Tab-separated table of C-alpha atoms and ligand atoms in Angstrom:
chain	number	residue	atom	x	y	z
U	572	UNK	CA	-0.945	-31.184	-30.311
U	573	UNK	CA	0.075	-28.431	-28.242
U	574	UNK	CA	3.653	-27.833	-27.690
U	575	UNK	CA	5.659	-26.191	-24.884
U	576	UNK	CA	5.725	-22.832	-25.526
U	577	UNK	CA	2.088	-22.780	-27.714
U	578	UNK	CA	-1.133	-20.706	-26.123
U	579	UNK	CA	-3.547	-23.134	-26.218
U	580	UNK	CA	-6.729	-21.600	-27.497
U	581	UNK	CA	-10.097	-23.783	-26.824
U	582	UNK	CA	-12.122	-24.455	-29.930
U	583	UNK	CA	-15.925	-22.970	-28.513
U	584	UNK	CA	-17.488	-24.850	-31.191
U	585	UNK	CA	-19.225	-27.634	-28.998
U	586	UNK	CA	-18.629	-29.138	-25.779
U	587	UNK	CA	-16.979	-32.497	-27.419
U	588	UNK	CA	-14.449	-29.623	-29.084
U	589	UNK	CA	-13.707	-28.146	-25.961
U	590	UNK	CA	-13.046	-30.946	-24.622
U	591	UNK	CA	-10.377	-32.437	-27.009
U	592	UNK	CA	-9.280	-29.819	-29.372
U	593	UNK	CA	-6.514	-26.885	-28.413
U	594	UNK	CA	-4.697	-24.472	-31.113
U	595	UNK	CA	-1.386	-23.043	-31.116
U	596	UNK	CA	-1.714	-19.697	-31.731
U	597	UNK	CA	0.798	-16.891	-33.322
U	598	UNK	CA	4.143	-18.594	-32.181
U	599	UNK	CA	5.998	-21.958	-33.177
U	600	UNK	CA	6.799	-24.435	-30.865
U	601	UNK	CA	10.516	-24.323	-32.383
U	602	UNK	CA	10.982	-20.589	-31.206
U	603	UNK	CA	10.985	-18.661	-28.020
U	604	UNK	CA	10.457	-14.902	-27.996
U	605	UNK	CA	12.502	-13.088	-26.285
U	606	UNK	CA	11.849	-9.181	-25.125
U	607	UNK	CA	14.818	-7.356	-23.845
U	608	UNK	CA	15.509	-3.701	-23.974
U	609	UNK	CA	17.878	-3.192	-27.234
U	610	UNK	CA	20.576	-0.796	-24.684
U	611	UNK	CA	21.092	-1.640	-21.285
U	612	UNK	CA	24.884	-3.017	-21.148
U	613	UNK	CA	26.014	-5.206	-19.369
U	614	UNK	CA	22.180	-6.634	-19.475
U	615	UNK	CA	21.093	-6.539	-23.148
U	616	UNK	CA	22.266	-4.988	-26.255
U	617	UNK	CA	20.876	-5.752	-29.606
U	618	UNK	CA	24.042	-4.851	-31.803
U	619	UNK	CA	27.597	-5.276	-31.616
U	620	UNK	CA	30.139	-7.594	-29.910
U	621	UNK	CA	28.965	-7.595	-25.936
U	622	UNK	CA	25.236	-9.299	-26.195
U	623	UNK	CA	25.302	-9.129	-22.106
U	624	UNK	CA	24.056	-11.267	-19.484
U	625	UNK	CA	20.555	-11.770	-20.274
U	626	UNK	CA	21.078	-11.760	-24.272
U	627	UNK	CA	23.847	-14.869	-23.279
U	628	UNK	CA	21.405	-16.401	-20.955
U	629	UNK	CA	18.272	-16.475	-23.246
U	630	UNK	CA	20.617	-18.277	-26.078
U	631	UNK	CA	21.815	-20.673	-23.214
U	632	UNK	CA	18.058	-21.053	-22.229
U	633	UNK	CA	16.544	-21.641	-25.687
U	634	UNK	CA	19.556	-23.961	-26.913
U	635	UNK	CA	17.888	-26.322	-23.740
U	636	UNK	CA	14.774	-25.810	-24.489
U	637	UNK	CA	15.464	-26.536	-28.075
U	638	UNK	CA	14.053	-23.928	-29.470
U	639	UNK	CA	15.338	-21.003	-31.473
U	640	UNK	CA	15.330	-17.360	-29.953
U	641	UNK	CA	14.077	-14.548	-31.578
U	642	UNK	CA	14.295	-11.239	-29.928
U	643	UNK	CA	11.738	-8.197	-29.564
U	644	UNK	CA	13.616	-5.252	-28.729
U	645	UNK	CA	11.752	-2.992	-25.720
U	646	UNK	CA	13.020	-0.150	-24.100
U	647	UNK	CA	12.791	-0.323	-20.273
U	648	UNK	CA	12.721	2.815	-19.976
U	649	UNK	CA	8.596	2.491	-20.366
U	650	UNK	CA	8.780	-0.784	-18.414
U	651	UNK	CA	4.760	-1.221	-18.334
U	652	UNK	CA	4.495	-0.954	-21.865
U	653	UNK	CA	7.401	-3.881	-21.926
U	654	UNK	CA	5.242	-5.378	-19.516
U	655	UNK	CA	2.252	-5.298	-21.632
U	656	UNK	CA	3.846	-5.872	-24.780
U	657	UNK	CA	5.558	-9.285	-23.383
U	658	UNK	CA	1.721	-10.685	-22.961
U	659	UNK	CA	1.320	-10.044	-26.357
U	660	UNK	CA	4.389	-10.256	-28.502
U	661	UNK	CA	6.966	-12.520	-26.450
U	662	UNK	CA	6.798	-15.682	-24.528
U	663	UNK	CA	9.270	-14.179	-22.154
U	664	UNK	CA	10.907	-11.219	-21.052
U	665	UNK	CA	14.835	-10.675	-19.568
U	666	UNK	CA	14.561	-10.212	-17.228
U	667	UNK	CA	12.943	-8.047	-14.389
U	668	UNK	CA	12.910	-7.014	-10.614
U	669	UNK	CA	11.838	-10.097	-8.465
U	670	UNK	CA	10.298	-7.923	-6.195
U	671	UNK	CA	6.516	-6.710	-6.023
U	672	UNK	CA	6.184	-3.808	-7.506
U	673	UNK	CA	6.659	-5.546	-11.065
U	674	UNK	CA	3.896	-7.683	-10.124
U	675	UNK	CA	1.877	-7.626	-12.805
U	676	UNK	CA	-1.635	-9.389	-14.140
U	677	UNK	CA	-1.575	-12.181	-16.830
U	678	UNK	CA	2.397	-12.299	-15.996
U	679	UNK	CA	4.165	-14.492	-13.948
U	680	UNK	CA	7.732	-14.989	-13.176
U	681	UNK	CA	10.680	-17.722	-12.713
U	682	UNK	CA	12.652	-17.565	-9.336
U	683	UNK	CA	15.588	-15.457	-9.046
U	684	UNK	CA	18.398	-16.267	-11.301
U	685	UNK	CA	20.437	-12.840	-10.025
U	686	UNK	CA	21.441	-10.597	-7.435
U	687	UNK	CA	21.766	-7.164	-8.358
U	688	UNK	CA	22.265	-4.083	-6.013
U	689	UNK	CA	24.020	-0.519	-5.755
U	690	UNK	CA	27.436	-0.776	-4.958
U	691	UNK	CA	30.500	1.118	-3.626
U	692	UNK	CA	33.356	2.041	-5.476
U	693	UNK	CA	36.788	3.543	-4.541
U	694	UNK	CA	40.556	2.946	-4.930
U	695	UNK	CA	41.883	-0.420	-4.517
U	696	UNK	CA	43.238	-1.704	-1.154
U	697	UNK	CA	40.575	0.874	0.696
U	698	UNK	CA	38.818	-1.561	3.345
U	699	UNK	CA	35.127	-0.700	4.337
U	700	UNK	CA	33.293	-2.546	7.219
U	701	UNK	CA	29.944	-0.753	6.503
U	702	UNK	CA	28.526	2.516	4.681
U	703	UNK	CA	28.853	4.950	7.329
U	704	UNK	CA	32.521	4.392	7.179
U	705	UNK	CA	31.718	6.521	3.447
U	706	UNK	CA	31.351	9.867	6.392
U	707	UNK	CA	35.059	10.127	6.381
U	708	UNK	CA	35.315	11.076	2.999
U	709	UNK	CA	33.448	12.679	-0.304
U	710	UNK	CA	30.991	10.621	-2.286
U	711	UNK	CA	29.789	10.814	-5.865
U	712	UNK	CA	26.798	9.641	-6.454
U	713	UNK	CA	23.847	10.282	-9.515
U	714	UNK	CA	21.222	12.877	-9.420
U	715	UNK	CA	17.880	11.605	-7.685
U	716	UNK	CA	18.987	7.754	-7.710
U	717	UNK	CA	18.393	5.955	-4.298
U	718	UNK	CA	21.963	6.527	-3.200
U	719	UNK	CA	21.202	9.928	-3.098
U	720	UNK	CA	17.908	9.668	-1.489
U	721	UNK	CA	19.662	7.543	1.037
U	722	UNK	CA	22.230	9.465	1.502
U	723	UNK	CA	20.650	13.059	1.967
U	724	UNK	CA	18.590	11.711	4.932
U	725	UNK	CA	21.471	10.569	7.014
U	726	UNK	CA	23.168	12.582	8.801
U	727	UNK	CA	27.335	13.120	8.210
U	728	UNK	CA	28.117	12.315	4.581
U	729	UNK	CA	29.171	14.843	2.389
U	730	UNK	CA	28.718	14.308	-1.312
U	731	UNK	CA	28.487	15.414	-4.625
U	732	UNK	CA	25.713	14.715	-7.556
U	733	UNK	CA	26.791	13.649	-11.539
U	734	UNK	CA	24.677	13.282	-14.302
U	735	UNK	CA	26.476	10.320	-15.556
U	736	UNK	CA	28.693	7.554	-14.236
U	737	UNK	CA	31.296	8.805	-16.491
U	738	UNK	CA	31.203	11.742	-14.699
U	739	UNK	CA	31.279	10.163	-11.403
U	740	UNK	CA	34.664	8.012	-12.770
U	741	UNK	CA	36.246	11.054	-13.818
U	742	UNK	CA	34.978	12.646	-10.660
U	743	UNK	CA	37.035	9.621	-9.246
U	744	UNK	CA	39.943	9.725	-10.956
U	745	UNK	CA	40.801	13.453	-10.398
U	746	UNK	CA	40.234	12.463	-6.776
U	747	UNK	CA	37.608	15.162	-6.019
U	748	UNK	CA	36.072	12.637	-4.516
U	749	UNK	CA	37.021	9.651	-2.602
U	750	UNK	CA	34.693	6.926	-3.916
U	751	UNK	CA	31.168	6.922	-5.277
U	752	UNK	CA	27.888	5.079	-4.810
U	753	UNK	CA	26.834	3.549	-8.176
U	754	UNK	CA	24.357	0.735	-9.803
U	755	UNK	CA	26.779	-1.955	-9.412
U	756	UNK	CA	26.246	-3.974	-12.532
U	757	UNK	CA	26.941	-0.866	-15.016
U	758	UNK	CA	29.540	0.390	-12.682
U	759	UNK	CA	31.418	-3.141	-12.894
U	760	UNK	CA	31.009	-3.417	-16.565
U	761	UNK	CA	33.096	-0.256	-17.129
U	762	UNK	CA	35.469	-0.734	-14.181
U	763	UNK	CA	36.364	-4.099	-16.061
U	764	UNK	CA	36.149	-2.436	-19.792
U	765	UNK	CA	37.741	1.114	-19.590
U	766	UNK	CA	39.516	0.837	-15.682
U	767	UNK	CA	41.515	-2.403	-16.242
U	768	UNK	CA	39.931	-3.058	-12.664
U	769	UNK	CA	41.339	-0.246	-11.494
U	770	UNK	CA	38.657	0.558	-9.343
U	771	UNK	CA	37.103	-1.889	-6.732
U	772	UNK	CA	33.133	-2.562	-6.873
U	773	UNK	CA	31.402	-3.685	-3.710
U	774	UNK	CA	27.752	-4.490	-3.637
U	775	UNK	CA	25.977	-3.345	-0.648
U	776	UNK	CA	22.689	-4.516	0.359
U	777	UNK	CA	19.690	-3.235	2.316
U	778	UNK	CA	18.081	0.249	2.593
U	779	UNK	CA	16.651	-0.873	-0.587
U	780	UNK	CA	19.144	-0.759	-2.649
U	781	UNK	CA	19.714	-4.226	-3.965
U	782	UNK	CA	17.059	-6.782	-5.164
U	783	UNK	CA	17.244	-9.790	-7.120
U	784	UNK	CA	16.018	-10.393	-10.802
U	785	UNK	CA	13.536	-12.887	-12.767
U	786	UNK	CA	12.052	-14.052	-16.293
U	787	UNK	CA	8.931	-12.901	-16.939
U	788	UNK	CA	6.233	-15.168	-18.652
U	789	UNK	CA	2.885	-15.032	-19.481
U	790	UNK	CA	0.488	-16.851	-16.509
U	791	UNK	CA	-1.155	-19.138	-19.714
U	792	UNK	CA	1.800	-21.085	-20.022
U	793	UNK	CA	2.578	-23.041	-16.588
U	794	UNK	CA	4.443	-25.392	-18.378
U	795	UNK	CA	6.917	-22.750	-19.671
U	796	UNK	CA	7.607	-21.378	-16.402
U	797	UNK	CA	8.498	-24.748	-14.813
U	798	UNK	CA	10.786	-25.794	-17.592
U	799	UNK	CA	12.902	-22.490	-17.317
U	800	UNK	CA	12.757	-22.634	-13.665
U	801	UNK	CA	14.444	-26.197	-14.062
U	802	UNK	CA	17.001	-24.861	-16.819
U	803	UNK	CA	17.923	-21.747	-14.824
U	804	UNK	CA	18.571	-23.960	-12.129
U	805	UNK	CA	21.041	-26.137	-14.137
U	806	UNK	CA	22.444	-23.096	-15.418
U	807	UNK	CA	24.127	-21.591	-12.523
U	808	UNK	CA	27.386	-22.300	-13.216
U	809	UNK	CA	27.154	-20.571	-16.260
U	810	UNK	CA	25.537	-17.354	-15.205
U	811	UNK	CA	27.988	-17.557	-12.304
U	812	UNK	CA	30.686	-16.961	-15.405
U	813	UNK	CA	28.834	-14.516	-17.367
U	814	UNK	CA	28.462	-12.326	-13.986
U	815	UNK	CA	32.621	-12.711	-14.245
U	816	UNK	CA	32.908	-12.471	-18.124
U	817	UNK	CA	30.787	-9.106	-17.754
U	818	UNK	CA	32.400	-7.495	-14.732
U	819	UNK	CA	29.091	-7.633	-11.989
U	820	UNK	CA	30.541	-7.041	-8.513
U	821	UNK	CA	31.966	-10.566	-7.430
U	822	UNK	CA	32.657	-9.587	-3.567
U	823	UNK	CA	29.916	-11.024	-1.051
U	824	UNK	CA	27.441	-7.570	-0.496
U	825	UNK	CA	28.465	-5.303	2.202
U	826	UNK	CA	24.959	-4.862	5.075
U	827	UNK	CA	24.384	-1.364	5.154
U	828	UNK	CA	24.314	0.095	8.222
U	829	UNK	CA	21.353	0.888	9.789
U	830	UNK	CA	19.906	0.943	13.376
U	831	UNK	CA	17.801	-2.019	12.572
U	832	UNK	CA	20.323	-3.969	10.970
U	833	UNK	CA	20.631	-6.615	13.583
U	834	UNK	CA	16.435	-7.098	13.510
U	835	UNK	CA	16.362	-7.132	9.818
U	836	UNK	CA	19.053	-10.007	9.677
U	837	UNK	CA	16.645	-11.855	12.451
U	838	UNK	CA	13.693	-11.469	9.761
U	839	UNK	CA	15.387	-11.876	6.779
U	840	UNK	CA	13.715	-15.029	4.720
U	841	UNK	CA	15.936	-14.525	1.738
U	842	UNK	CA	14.918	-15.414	-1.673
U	843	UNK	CA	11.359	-14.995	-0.376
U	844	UNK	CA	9.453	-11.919	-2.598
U	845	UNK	CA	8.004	-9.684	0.166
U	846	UNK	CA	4.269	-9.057	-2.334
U	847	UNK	CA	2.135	-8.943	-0.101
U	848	UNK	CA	-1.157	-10.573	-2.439
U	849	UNK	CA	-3.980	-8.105	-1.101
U	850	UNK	CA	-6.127	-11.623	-0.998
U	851	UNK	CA	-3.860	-12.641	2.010
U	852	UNK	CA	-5.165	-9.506	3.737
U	853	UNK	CA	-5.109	-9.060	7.389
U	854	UNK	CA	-8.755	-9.502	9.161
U	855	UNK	CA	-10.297	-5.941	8.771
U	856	UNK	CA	-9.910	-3.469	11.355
U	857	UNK	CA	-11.721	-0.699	12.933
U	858	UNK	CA	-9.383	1.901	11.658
U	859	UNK	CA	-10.260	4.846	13.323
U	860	UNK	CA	-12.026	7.140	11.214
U	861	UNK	CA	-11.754	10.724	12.999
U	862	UNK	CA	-8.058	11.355	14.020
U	863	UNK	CA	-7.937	14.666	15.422
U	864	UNK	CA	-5.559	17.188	14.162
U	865	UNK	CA	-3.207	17.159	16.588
U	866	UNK	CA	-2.450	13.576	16.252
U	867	UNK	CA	-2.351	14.091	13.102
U	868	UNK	CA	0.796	16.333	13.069
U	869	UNK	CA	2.197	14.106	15.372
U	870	UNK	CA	2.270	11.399	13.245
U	871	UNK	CA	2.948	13.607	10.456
U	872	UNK	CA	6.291	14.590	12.176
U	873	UNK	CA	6.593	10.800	13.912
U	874	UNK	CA	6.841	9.546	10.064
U	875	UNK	CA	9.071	12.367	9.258
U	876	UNK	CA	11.306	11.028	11.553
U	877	UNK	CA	11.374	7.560	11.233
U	878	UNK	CA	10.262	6.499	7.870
U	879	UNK	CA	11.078	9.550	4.833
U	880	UNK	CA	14.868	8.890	4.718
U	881	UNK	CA	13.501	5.982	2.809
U	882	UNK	CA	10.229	7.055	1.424
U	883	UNK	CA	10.920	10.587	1.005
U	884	UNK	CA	9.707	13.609	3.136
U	885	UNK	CA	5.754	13.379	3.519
U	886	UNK	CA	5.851	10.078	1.936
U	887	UNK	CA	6.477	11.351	-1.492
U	888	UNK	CA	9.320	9.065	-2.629
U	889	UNK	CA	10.711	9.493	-6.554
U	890	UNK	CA	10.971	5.448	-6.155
U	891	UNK	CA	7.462	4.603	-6.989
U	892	UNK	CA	7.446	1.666	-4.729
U	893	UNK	CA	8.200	3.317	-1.789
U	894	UNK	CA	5.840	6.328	-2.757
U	895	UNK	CA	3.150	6.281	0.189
U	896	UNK	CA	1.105	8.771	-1.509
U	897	UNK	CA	-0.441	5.643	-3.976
U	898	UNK	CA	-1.323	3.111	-1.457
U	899	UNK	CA	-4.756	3.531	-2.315
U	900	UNK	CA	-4.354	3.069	-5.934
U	901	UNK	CA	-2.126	0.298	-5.196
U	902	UNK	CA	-4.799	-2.005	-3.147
U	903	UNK	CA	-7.814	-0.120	-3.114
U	904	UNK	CA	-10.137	-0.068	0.203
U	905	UNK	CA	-7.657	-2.656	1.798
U	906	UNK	CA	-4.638	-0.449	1.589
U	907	UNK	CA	-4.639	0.605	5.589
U	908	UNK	CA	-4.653	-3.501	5.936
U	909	UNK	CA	-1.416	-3.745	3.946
U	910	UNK	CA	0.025	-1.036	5.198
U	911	UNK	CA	-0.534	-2.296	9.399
U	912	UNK	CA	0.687	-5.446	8.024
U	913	UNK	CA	3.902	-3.996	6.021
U	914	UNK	CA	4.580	-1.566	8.998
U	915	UNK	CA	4.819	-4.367	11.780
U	916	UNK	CA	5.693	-7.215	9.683
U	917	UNK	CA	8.270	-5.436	7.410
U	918	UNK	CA	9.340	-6.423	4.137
U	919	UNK	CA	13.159	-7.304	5.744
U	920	UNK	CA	13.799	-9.231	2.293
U	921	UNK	CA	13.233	-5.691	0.499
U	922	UNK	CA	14.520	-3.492	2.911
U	923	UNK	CA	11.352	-2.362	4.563
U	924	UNK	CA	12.429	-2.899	8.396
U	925	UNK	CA	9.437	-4.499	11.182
U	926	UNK	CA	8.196	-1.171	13.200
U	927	UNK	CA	5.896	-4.108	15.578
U	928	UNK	CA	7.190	-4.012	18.923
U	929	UNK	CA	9.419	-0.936	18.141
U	930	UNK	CA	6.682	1.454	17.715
U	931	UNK	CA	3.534	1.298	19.852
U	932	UNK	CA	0.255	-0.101	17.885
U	933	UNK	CA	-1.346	3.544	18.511
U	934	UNK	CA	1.578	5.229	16.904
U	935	UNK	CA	1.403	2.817	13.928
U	936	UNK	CA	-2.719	3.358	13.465
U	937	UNK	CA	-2.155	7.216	13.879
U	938	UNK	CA	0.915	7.171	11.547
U	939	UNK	CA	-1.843	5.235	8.876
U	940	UNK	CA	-4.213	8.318	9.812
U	941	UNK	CA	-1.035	10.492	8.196
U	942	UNK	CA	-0.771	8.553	5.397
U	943	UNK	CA	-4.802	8.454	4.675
U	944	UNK	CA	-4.090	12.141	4.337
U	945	UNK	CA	-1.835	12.016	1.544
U	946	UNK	CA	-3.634	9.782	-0.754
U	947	UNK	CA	-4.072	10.376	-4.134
U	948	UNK	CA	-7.567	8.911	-4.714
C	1293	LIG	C1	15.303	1.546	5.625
C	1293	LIG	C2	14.376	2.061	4.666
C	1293	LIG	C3	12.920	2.126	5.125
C	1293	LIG	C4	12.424	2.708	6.264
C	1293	LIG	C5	13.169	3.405	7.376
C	1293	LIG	C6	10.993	2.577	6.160
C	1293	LIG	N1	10.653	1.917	5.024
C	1293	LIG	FE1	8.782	1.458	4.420
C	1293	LIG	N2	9.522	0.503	2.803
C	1293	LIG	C7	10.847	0.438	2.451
C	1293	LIG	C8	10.970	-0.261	1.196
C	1293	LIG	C9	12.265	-0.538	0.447
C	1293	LIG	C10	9.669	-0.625	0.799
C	1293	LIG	C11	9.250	-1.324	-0.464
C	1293	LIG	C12	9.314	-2.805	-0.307
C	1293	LIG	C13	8.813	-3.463	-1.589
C	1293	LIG	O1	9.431	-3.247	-2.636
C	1293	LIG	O2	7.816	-4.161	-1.517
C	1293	LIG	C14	8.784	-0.128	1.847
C	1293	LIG	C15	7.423	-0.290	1.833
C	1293	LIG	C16	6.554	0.317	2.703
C	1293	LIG	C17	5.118	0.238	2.607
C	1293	LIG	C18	4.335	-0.521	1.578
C	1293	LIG	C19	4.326	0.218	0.266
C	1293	LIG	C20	3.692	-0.591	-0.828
C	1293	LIG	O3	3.418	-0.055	-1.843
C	1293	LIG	O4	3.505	-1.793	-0.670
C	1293	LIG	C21	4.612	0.980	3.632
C	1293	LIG	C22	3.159	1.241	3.948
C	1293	LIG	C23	5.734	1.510	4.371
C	1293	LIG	N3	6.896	1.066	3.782
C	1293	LIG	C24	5.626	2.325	5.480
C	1293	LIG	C25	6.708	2.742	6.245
C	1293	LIG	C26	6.585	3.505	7.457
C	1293	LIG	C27	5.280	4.007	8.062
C	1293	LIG	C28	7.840	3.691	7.931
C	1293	LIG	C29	8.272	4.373	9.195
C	1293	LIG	C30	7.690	3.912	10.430
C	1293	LIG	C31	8.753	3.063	6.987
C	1293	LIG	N4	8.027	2.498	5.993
C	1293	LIG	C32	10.123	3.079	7.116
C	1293	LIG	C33	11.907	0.962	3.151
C	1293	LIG	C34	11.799	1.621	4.359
């Protein structure tokens, strides 16, 4: 009998066997594996009094499923080796982005359980309508994270880089600066644990710096998907508390500001992931082969303009996802497809804006031309 969580493993040894006969393989059908990485407060943590969110939710989860949970401990620091190692040594893994770029083959994943984003945080009683309002005043933020990206190709805000989020809270409260621009989850754990909630946390969204978060399973076991899909749904209340009991930004998320804000809202199909599968590729398109060199450089300084405060001067973002330099090891020969398609379209969901009908079809093939030139294969 196979069992909810089991692999089912045909027996090859004639057609009557395949027919009738499936295995359980390594795991019980009593226990669910869980992979989560062993330090990453307010998430996971393998030792000590504070499991976090995901260690809380997996018991929750497992106590419904009736089974018992027994933990693999993965740093996610090397994320695609969690990745790989959740095929092979856990029935699931807690939790990861939603979004594409953890797409991965063999896995697939439950719908969102959380919303997890960047987030602002200053004094009490300090009232902000929108990130630019941040210009009046001097920002912390960490070394190479997104906030910095983001903000070092705006113009106006003045801030300062930390190695640490310590740092950046002690940055705070000597008041050399005026508020900061942090991973909201970790920021809201300590605000709550050391601060007394002395600080306030708001999330922002957009630009790319928010996204929402999933359990990943192996594709084998449908069956396992759909019954923590229909758990996690149950469960809401009680993640809603354990967002409370471990300090994640409660406020509704604050839009950032940007000049497409009002378009992106228009777009927006929330709780929709914004993969684009390359076997929903556009028709194919004459691309044209032989730009000259003059368009070239104009589309070279077009994207400059328009597109590297979020994917980095030349398209060479640290943020993998938004590095345009591995398109083409991303989805091989039909990378220019997704690209025209994730240019015009957008990815509003994820923070991409739509460019169709704001930049001319030319400018869009030309600015593809660029990108052609920057590939690393
Ligand atoms: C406001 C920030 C922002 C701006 C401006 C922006 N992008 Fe993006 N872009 C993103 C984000 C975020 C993603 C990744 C979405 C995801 O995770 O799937 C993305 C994805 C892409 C992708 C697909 C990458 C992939 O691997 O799937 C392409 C191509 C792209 N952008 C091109 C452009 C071009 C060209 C411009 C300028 C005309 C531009 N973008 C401007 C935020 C932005």
């Amino acid at each position: 009998m196979t069992t909810m969580f089991s692999k089912t493993v045909k027996c090859a040894l004639s057609a009557a066997a395949i027919a009738s006969f499936t295995l359980s393989t390594a795991f019980a059908a009593d226990t669910l594996r869980v992979c989560s990485d062993p330090d990453n407060l307010p998430f996971s943590k393998s030792e000590g009094a504070d499991k976090g969110l995901y260690i809380e939710l997996a018991e929750m989860v497992g106590q419904r499923l009736q089974a018992k949970v027994e933990y693999v401990w993965w740093l996610s620091f090397n994320q695609r080796r969690a990745l790989r190692n959740t095929m092979e040594g856990c029935d699931a893994y807690f939790a990861l982005p939603a979004d594409s770029e953890y797409k991965v083959k063999g896995l697939v994943k439950s719908n969102p359980f959380l919303n997890v984003s960047y987030a602002i945080v200053a004094p009490q009683g300090v009232k902000f309508n929108n990130l630019s309002e941040l210009k009046k005043s001097k920002v912390g933020v960490l070394h190479a994270s997104p906030p910095q990206i983001l903000l070092a190709s705006q113009e106006g805000y003045n801030y300062s880089t930390y190695r640490t989020q310590e740092e950046v809270f002690a940055a705070l409260d000597k008041k050399e600066i005026d508020s900061a621009l942090l991973w909201g989850p970790s920021a809201g754990f300590d605000n709550k644990n050391q601060f007394g909630n002395r600080w306030q946390v708001i999330p922002v969204k957009g630009e790319g710096l928010g996204g929402q978060v999933a359990i990943a399973m192996s594709k084998d076991n449908p069956e396992l998907k759909d019954r923590i899909n229909k758990v996690l749904e149950e469960l809401k209340p009680e993640i809603q508390k354990l967002t409370i009991k471990y300090g994640f930004p409660a406020q509704e998320p604050l839009l950032v500001n940007s000049r497409k804000q009002s378009q992106q809202l228009a777009h927006a199909t929330p709780a929709k992931s914004g993969f684009i599968k390359v076997s929903d590729k556009a028709p194919q398109r004459e691309w044209l082969v032989a730009e000259s060199g003059d368009t070239i450089a104009e589309a070279k300084s077009n994207f400059n303009n328009k597109c590297s405060h979020c994917h980095g001067a030349n398209g060479a973002s640290p943020v993998s996802e938004r590095d345009l330099r591995k398109l083409s090891i991303r989805y091989k020969e039909e990378w220019k497809d997704v690209a025209y398609t994730t240019i015009t379209k957008g990815r509003p969901d994820l923070g991409m804006p739509t460019w169709g009908g704001i930049l001319p079809d030319e400018e869009i093939k030309s600015i593809i031309s660029f990108l052609a030139t920057l590939q690393k294969n």
